[in-house]
Coordinates of N, CA and C and ligand atoms in Angstrom, one line a residue:
X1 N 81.1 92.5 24.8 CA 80.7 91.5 23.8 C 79.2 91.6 23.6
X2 N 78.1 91.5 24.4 CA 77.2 91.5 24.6 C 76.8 92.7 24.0
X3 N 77.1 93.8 24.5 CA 76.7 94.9 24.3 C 76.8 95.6 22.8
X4 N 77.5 94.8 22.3 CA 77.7 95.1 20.9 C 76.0 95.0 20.1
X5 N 75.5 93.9 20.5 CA 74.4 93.2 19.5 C 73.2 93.7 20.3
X6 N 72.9 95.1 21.0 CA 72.1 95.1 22.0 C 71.2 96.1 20.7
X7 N 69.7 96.0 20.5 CA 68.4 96.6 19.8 C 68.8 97.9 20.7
X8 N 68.5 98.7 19.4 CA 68.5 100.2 19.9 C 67.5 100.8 20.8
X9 N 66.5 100.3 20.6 CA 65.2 99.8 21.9 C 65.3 99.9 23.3
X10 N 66.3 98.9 23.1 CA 67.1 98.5 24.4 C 67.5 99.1 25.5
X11 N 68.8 99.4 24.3 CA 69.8 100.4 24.8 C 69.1 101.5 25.7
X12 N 67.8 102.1 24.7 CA 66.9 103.4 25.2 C 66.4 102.8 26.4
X13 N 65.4 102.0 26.4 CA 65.2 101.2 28.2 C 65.9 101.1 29.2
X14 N 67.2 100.9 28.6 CA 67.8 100.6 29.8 C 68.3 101.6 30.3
X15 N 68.2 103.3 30.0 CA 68.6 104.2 30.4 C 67.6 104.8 31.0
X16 N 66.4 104.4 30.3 CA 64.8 104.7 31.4 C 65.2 103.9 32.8
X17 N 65.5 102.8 32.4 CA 65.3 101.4 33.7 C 66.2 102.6 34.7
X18 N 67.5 102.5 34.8 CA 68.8 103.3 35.3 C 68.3 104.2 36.1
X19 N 67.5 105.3 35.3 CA 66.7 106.8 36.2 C 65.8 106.2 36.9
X20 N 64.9 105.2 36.4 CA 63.8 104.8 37.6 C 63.9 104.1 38.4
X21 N 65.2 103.2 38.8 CA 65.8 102.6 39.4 C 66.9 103.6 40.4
X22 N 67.3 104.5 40.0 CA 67.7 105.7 41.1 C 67.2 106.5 41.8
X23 N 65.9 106.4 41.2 CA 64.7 107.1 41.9 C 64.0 106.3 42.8
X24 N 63.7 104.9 42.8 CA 63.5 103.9 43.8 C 64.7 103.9 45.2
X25 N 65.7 104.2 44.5 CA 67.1 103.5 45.4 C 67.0 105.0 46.5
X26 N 66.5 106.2 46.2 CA 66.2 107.4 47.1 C 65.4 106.9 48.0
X27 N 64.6 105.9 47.6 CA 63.7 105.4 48.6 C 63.5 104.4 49.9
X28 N 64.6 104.1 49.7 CA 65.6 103.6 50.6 C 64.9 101.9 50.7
X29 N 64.8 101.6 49.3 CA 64.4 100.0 48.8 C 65.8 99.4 48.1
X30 N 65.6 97.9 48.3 CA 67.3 97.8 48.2 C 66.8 96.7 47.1
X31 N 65.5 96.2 46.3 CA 65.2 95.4 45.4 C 63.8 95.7 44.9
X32 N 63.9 95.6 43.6 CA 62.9 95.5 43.0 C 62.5 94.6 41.8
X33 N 61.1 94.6 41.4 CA 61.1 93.4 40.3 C 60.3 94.2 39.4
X34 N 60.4 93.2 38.3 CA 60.2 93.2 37.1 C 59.2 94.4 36.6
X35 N 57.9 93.7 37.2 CA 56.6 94.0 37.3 C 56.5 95.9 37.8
X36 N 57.5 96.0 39.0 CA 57.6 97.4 39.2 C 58.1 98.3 38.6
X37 N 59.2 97.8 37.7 CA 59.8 98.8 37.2 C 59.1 99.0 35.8
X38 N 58.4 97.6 34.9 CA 57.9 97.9 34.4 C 56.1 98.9 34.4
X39 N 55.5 98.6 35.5 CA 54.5 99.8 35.6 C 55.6 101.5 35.8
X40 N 56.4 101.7 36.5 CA 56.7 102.9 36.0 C 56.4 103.2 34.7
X41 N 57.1 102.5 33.6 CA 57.7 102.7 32.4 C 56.6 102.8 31.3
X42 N 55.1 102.2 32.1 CA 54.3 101.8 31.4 C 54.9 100.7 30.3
X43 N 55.5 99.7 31.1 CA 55.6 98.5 29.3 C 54.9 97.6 30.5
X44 N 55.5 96.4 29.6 CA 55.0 95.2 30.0 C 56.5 94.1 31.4
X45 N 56.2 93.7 32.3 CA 57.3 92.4 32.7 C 58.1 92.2 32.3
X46 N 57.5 91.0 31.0 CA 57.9 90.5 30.1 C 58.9 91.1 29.6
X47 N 59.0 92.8 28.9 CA 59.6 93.1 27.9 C 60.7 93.9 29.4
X48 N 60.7 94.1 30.2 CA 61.5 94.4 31.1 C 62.4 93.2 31.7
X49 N 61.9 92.0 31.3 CA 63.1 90.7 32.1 C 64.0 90.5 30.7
X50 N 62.7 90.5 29.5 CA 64.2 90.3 27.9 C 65.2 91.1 28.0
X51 N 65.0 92.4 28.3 CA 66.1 93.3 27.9 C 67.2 93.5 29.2
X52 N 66.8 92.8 30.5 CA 67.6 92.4 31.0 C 68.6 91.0 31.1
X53 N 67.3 89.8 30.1 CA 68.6 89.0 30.0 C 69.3 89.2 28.5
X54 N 69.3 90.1 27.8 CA 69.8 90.5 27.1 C 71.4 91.3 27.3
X55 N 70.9 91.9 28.9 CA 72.6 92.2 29.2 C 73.4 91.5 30.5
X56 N 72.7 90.0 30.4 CA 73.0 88.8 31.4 C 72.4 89.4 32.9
X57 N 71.6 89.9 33.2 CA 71.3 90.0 34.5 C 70.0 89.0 34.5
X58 N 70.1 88.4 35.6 CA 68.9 87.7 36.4 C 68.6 87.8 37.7
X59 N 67.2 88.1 38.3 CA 67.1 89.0 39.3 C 67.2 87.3 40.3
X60 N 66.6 87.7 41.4 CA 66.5 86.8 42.3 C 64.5 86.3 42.4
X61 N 64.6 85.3 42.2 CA 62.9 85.0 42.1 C 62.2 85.5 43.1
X62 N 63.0 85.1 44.5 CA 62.0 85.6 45.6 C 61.9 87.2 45.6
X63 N 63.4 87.9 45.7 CA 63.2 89.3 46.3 C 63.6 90.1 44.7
X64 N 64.0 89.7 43.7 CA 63.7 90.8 42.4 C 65.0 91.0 42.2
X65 N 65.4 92.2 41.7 CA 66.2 92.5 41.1 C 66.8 93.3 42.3
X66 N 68.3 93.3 42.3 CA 69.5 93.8 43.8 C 69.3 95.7 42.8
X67 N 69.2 96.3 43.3 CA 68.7 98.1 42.4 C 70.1 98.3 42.6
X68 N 71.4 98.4 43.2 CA 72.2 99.0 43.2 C 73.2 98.1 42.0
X69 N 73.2 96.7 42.4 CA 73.8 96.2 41.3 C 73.1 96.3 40.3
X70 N 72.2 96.2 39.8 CA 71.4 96.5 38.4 C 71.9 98.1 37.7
X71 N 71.6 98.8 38.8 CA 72.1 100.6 38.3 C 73.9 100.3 37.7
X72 N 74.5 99.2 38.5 CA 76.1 99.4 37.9 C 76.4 98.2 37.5
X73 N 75.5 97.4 36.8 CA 75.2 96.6 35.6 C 75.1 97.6 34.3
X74 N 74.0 98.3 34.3 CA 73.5 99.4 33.4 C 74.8 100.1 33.0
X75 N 75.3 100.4 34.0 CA 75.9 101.7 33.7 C 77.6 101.1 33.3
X76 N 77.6 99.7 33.5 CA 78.7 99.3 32.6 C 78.5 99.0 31.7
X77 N 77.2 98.5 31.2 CA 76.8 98.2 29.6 C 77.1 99.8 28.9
X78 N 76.0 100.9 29.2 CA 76.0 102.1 28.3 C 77.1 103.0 28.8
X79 N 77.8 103.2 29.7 CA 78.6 104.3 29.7 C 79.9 103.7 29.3
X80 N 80.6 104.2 29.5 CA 82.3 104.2 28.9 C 83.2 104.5 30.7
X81 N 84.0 103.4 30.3 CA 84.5 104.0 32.4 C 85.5 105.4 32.3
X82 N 85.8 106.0 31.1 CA 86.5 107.4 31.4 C 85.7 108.4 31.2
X83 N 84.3 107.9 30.5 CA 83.0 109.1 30.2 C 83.2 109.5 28.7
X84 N 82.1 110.2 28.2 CA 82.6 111.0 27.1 C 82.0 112.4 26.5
X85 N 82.7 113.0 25.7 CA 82.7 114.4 25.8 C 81.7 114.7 24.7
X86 N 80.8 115.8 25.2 CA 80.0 116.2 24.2 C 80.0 117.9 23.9
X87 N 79.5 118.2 22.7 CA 79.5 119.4 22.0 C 78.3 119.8 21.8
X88 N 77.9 120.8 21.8 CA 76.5 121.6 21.2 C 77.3 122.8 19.9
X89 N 76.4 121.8 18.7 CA 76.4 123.4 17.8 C 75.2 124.1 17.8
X90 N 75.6 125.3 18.0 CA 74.7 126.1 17.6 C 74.0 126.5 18.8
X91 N 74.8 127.9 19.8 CA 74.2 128.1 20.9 C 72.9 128.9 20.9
X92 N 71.5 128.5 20.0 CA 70.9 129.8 19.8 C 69.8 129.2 21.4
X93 N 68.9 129.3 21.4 CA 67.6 128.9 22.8 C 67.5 127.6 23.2
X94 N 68.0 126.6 21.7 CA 67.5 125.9 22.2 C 69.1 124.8 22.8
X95 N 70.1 124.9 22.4 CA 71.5 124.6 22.7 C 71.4 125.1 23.9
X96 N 71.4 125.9 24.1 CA 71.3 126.6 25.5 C 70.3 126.4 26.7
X97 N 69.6 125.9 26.2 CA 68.4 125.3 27.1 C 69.3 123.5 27.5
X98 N 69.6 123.6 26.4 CA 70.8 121.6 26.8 C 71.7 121.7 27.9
X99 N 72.4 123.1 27.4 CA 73.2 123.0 28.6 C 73.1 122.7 29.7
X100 N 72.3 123.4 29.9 CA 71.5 124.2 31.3 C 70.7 122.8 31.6
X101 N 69.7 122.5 31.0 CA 69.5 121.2 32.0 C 70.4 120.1 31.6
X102 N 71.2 119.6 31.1 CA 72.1 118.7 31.3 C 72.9 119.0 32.5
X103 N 73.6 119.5 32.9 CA 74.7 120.2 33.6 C 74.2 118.8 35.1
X104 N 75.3 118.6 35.1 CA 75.5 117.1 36.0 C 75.0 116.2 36.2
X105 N 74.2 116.0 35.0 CA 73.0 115.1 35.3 C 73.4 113.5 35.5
X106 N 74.7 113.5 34.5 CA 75.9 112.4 33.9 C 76.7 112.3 34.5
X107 N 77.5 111.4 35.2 CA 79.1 111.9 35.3 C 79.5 111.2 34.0
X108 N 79.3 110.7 33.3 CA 79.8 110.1 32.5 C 79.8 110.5 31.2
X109 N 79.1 111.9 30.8 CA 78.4 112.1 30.0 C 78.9 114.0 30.5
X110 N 80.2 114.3 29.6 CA 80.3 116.0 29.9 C 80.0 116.9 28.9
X111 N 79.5 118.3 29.3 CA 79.7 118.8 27.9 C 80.9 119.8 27.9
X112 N 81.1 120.3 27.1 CA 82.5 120.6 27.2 C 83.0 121.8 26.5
X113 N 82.2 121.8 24.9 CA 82.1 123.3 24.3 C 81.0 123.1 23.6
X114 N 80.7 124.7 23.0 CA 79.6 124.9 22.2 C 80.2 125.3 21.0
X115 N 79.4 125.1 19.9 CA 80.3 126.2 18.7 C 79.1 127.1 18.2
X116 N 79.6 128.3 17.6 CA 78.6 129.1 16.5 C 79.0 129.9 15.9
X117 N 78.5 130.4 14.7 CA 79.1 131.6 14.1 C 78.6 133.2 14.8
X118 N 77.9 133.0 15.2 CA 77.2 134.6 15.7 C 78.5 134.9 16.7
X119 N 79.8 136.1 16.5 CA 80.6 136.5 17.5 C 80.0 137.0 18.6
X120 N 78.8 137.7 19.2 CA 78.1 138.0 20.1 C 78.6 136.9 21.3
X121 N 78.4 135.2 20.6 CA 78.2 134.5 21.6 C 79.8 133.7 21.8
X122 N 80.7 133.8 20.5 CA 81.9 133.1 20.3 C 83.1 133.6 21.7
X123 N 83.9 132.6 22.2 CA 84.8 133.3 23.0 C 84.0 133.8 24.9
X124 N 83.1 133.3 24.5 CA 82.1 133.2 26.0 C 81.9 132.3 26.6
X125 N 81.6 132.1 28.0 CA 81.1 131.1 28.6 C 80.0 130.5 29.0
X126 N 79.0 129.6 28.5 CA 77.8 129.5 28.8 C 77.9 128.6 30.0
X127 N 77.1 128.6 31.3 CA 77.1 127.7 32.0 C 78.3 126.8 32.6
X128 N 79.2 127.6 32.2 CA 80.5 126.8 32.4 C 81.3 126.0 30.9
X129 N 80.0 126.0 30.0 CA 81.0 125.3 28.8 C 81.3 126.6 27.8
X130 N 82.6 126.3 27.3 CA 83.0 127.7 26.5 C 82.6 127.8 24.9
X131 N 82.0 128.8 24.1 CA 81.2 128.7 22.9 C 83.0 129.6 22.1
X132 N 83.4 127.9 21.2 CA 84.2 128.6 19.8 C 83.5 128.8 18.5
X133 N 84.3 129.5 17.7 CA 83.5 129.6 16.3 C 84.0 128.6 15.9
X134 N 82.8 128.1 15.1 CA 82.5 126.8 14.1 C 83.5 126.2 13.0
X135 N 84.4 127.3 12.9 CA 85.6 127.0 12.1 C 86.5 126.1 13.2
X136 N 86.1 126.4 14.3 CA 87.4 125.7 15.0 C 87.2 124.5 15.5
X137 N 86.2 123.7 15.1 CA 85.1 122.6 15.7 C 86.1 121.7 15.5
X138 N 86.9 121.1 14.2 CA 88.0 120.1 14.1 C 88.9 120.3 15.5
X139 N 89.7 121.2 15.2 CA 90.7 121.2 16.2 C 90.5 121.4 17.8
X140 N 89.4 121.6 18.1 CA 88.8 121.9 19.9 C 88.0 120.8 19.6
X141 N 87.6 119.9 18.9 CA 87.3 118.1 19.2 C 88.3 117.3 18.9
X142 N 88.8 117.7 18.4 CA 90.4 116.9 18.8 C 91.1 116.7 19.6
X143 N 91.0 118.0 19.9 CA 92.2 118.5 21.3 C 91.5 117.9 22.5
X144 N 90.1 118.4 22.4 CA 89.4 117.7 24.1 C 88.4 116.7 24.2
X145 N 89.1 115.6 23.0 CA 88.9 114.2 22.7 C 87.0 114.2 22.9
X146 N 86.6 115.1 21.8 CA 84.5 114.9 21.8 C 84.4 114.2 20.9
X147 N 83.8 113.3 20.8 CA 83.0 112.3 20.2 C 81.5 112.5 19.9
X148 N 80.5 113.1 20.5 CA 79.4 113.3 20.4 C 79.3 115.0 20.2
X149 N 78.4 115.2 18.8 CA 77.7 116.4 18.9 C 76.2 116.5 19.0
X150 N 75.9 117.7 19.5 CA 74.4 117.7 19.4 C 74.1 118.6 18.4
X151 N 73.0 118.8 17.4 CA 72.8 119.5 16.2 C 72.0 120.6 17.1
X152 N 72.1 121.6 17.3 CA 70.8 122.6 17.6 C 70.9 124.4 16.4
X153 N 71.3 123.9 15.7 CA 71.2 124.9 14.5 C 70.2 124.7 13.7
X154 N 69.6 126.0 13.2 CA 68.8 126.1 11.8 C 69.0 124.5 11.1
X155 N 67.4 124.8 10.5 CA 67.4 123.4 9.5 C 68.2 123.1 8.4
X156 N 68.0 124.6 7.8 CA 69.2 125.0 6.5 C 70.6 124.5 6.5
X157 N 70.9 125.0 7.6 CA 72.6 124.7 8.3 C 72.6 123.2 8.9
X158 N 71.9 122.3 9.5 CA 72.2 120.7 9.7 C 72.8 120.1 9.1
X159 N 73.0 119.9 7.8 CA 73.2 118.9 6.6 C 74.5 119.2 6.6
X160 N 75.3 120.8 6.7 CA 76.7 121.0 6.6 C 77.3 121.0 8.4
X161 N 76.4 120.7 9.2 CA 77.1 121.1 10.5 C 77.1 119.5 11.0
X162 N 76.7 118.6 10.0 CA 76.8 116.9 10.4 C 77.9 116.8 9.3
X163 N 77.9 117.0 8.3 CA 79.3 116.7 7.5 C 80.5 117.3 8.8
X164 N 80.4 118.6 8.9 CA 82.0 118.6 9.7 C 81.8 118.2 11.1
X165 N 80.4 117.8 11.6 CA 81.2 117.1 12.9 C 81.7 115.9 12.3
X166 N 81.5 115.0 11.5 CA 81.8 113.7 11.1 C 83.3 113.9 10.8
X167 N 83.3 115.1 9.6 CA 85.0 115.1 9.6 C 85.5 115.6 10.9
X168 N 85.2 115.8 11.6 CA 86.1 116.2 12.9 C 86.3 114.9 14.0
X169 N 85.8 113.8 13.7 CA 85.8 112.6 14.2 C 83.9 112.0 15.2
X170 N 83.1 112.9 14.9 CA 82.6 112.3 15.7 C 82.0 111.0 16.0
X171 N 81.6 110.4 16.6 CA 81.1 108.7 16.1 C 79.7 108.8 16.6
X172 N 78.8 109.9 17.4 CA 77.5 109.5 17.6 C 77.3 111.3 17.7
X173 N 75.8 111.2 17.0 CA 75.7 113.2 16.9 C 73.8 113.0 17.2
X174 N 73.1 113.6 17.9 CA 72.0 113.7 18.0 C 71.3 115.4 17.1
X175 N 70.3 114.6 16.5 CA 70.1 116.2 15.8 C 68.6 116.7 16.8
X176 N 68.8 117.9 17.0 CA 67.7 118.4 17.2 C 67.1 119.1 16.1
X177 N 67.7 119.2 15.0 CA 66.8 120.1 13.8 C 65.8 119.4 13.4
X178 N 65.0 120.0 12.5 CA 63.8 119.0 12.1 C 64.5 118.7 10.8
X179 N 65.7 118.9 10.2 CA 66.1 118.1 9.0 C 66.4 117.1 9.1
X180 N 65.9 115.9 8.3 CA 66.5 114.8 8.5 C 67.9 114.9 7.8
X181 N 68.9 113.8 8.2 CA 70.2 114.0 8.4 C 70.7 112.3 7.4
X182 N 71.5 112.6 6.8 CA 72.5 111.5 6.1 C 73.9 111.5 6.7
X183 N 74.0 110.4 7.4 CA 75.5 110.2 7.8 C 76.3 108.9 7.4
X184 N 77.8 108.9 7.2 CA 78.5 107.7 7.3 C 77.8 106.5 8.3
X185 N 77.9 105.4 7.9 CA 77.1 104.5 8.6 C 78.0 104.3 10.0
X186 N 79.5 104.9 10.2 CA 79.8 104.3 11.5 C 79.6 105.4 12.4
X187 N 78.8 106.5 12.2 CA 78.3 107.4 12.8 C 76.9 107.1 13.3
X188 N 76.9 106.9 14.6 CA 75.0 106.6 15.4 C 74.4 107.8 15.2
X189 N 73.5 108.2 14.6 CA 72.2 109.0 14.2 C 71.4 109.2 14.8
X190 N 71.0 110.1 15.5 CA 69.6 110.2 17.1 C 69.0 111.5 16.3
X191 N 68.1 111.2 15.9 CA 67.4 112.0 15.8 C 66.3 112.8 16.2
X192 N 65.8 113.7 16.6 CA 64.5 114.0 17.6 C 63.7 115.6 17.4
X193 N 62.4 115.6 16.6 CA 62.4 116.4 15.8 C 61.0 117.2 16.7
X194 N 61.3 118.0 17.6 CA 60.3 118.3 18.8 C 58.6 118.8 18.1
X195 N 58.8 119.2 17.0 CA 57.7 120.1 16.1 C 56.9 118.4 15.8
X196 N 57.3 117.4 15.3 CA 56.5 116.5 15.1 C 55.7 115.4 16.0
X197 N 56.3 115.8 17.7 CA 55.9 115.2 19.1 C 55.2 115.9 19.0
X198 N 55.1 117.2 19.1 CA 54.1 118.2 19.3 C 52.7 117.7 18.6
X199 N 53.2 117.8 17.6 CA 52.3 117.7 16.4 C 51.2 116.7 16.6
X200 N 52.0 115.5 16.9 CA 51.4 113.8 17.2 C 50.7 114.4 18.7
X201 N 50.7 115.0 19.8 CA 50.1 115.0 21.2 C 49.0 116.2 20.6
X202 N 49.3 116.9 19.8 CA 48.1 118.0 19.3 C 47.2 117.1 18.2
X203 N 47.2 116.1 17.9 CA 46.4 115.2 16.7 C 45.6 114.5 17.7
X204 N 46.0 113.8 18.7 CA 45.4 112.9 19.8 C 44.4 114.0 20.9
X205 N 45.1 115.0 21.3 CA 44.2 115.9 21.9 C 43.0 115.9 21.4
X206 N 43.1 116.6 20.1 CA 41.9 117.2 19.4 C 40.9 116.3 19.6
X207 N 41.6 114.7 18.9 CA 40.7 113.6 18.7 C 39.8 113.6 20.8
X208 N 40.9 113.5 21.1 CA 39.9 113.4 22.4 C 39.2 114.6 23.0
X209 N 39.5 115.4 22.7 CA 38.7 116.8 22.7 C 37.1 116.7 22.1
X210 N 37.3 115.9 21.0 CA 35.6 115.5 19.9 C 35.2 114.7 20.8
X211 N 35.9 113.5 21.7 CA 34.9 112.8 22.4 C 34.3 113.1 23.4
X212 N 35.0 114.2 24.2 CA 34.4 114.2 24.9 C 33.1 115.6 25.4
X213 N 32.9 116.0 23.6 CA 32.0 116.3 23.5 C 30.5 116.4 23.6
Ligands
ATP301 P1 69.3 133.5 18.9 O1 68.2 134.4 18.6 O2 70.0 133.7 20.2 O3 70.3 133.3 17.8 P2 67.7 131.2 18.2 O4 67.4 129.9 19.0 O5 66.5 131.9 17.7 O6 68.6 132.1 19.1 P3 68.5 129.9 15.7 O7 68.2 130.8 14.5 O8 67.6 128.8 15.9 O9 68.6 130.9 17.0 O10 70.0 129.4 15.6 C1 70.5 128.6 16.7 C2 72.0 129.0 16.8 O11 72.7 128.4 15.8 C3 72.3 130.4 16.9 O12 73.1 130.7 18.0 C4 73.0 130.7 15.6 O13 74.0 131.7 15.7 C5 73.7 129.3 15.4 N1 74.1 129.0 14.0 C6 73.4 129.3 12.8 N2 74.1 128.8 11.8 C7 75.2 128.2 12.3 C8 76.4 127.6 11.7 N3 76.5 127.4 10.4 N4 77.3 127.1 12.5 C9 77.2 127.3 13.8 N5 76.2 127.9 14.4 C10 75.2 128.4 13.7

């Protein structure tokens, strides 16, 4: 219920909070507060206790927040308890580079195939997930119930490779192309366009580069 009305903001924090809170829990601390997890994250307290009472957790005043119950707080808000299946189109460097560091990072979160047209790669196994051609994207998201694709094709090709994941059922697709993307509104839209991060940390450089002239 809750989780329904949660800021997309949020949602993204609380999967920061989760990693830096598993990374504490290696450390063989059994609570933390506010104040700590927010200097990891560089935010503020403040915006680290809203977005936990936002998914009903309240820590303990004296000793903070319990890290193991918070981690499986989180992780019943954002994951799904049977997990879910994801796709990469388009196995060129940069699909392939997802695989390869995603690969267990999730249990909840599998990938499962890749698609492409280049036969070179079709009918192979990358890292364990198997690459079909693109024609077959409906019926092998069907069959092994994926819900999420990831876009890693040409810019050109985005605009037609989000139309058929959408006809193939997807409900949440992340693009890595730098095209921006029009989808059905009950389709979640992530978009993340690496050339314009770049771009933004090479605009700030420079600038500090002049200062410290
Ligand atoms: P490579 O040189 O191995 O193809 P790359 O990263 O330079 O790698 P890109 O041109 O960026 O390749 O394309 C990414 C991948 O998308 C490639 O594997 C390509 O075959 C695939 N691709 C291109 N068009 C489509 C399409 N319409 N459907 C599915 N896959 C596609």
């Amino acid at each position: 219920m809750i989780a329904k009305n949660l800021p997309h903001k949020t949602v993204e924090r609380l999967s920061q909070y989760r990693r830096s809170l598993l990374l504490i829990l290696s450390n063989e601390k059994t609570h933390v507060f506010s104040h700590e997890i927010a200097q990891m994250l560089h935010i503020t307290p403040v915006q680290v206790r809203r977005d936990l009472m936002l998914i009903g957790y309240s820590g303990n005043l004296r000793k903070g927040y319990d890290i193991k119950e918070l981690i499986e707080m989180i992780g019943n808000i954002i994951d799904t308890e049977k997990g879910q299946k994801v796709a990469v189109i388009g196995l060129g460097n940069l699909g392939k580079a997802f695989i390869s560091y995603f690969k267990g990072k999730r249990t909840k979160l599998t990938m499962v195939a890749a698609f492409d047209i280049n036969p070179d790669k079709i009918d192979r196994i990358y890292d364990g997930v198997p690459c079909y051609h693109i024609d077959r994207i409906s019926e092998i998201m069907k069959k092994e119930n994926i819900n999420i694709g990831i876009i890693t094709v040409p810019a050109d090709q985005a605009p037609g490779i989000a139309e058929r994941l959408v006809l193939a059922g997807a409900k949440g697709i992340l693009n890595y192309s730098p095209k921006p993307l029009n989808v059905s509104p009950y389709v979640y839209l992530e978009e993340y366009d690496m050339i314009t991060s770049l771009e933004k940390v090479a605009f700030f450089a420079k600038k500090n580069d002049e200062r410290s002239k």
